[in-house]
XYZ file of C-alpha atoms in Angstrom:
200
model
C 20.484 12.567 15.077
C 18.499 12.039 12.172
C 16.579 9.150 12.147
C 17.736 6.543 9.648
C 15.528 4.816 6.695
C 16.312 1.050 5.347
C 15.288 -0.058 1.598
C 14.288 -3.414 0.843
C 15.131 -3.592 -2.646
C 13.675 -6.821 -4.660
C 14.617 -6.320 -8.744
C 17.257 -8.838 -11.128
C 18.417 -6.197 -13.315
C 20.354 -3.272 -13.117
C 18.723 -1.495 -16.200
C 14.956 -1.611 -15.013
C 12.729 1.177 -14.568
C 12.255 -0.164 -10.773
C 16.413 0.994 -10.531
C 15.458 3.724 -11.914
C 13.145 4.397 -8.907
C 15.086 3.082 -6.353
C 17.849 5.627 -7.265
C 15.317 8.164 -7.833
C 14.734 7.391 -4.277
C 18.162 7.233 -2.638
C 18.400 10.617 -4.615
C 15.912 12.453 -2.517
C 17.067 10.878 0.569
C 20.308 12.576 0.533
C 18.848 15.784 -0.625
C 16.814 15.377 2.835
C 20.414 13.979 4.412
C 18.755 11.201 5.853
C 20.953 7.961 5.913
C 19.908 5.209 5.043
C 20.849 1.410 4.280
C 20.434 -0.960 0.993
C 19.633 -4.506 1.231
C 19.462 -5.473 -2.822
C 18.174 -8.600 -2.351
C 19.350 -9.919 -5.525
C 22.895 -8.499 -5.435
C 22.851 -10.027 -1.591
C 22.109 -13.345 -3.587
C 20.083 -13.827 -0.868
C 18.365 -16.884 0.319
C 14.760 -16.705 -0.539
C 13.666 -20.736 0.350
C 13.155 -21.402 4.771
C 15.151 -24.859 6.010
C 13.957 -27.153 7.656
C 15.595 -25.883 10.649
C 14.173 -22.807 10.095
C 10.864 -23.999 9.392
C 10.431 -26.067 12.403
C 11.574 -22.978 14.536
C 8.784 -20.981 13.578
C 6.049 -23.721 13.366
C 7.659 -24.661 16.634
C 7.662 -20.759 18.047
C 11.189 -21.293 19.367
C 11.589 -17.505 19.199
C 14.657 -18.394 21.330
C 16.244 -20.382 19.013
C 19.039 -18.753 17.218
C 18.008 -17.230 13.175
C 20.534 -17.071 10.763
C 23.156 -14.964 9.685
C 22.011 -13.191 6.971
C 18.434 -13.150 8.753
C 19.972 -11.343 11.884
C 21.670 -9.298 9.614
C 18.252 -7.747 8.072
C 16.850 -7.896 11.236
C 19.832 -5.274 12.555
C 19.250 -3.122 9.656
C 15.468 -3.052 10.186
C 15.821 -2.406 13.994
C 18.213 0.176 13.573
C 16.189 2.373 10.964
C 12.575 4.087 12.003
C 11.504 3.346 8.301
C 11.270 0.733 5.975
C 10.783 1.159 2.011
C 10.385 -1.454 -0.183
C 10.682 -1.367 -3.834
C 10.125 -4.237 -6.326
C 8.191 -4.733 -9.528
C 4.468 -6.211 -9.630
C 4.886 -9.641 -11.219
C 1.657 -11.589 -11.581
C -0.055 -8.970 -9.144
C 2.836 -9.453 -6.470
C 6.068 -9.335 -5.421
C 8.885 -11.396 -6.740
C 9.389 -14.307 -5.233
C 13.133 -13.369 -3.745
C 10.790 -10.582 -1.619
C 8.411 -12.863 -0.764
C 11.100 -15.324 0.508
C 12.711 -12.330 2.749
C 9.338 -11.857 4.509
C 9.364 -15.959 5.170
C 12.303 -15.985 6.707
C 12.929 -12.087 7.827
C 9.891 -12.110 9.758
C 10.524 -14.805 12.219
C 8.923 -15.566 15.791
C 10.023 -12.963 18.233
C 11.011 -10.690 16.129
C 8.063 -9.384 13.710
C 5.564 -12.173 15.423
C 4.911 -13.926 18.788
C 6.787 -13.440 22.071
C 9.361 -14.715 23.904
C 9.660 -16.291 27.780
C 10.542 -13.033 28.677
C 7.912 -11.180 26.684
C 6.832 -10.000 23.710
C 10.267 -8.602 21.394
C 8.483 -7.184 18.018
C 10.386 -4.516 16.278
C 8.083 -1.913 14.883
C 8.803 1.114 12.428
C 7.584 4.471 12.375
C 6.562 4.121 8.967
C 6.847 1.434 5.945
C 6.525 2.866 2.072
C 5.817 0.674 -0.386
C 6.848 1.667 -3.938
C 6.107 -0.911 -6.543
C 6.765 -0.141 -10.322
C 3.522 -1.789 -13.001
C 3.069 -2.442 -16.270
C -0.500 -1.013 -15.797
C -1.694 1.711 -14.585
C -3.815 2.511 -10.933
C -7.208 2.343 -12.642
C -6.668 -0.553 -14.829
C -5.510 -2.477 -11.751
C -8.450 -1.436 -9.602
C -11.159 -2.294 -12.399
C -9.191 -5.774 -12.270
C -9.300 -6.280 -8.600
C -5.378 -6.135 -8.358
C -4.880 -3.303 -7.123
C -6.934 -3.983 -3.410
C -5.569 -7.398 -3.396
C -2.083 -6.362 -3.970
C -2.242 -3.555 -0.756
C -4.209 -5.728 0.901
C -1.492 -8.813 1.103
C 1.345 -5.910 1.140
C -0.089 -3.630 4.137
C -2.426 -5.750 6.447
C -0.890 -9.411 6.098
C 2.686 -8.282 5.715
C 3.278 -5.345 7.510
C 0.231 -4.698 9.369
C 1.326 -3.384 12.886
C 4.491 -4.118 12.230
C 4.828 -0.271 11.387
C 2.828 2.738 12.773
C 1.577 3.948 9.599
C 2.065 2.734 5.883
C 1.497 3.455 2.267
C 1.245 2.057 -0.862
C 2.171 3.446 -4.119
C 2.234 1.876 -7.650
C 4.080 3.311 -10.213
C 3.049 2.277 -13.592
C 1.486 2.891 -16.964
C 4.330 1.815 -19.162
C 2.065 -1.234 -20.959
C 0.245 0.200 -24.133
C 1.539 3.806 -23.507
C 3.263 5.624 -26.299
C 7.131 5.740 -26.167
C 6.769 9.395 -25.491
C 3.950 8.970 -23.582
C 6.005 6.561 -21.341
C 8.873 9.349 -21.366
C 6.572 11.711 -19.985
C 5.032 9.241 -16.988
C 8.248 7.592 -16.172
C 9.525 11.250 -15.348
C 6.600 12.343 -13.157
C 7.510 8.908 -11.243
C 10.628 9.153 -10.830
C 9.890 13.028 -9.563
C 7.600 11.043 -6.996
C 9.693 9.058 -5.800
C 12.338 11.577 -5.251
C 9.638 13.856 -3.060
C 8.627 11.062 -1.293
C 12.050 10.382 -0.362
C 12.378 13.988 0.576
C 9.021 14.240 2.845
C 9.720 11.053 5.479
């Protein structure tokens, strides 16, 4: 059986370029027939601030404590896939905020971190893609210092050995680019985004 890919999927509106990717994505993944699953983290409404409860489990790391709901419930999709993507925009050189709150909470004791009485329980992936749309392009995000801070936070703190291998790819350009111009980029990114989809 084909092994199956989940997207974490972090954007407000349904008319953004970073859709645009995301079904550029889910595109090439059924050209490749690999299933897959959706979290739209937006869509889900989901839950982006840690309770108390939840907070004092991890400080506490009560990895036997129950999580919640909609926590087990990405945890279940993440288990049950051998990659994760995630796609979002870069706002002020990082995720939105909705992402950032998944990690808090999805990435709880005993499950992405620390072990158990029995041992240690981490889930790992295969592979984790990161595909993040810009405003800027690569080099004008390197010559600011964005660019290794951004992979940096996204691949070592956040994922780190949480997956076997990982990658990081911006996909921007659109700020001070013509409107044809930007026709012309936003194509070749979607196209890369497709092939990428294709090729795990």
């Amino acid at each position: 059986m084909t092994a199956a890919v989940h997207v974490v999927y972090a954007h407000p509106s349904e008319r953004s370029f970073t859709r645009e990717v995301l079904d550029a994505f889910l595109g090439g993944l059924a050209d490749a027939g690999r299933p897959h699953t959706v979290s739209d983290l937006y869509a889900m409404d989901f839950r982006s601030e840690l309770t108390r409860a939840e907070y004092e489990r991890e400080s506490g790391y009560d990895a036997d404590a129950p999580v919640p709901e909609d926590v087990a419930a990405e945890q279940a999709r993440l288990a049950a896939a051998d990659t994760w993507v995630f796609v979002y925009p870069v706002w002020w050189a990082d995720c939105p905020a909705r992402l950032k709150g998944w990690f808090d909470r999805v990435w709880t004791v005993g499950f992405a971190r620390g072990a158990t009485t029995t041992g240690l329980r981490r889930t790992v992936a295969e592979k984790a893609l990161v595909l993040c749309t810009a405003g800027y392009d690569i080099a004008e995000l390197e010559a600011s210092g964005c660019y290794r801070a951004m992979r940096t936070v996204m691949l070592t703190d956040r994922i780190g050995e949480r997956a076997r291998t990982s990658e990081f790819v911006v996909l921007g350009g659109s700020a001070g680019a013509s409107a044809s111009g930007w026709q012309v980029l936003k194509g070749e990114h979607l196209a890369r985004a497709a092939a990428l989809a294709r090729s795990i």
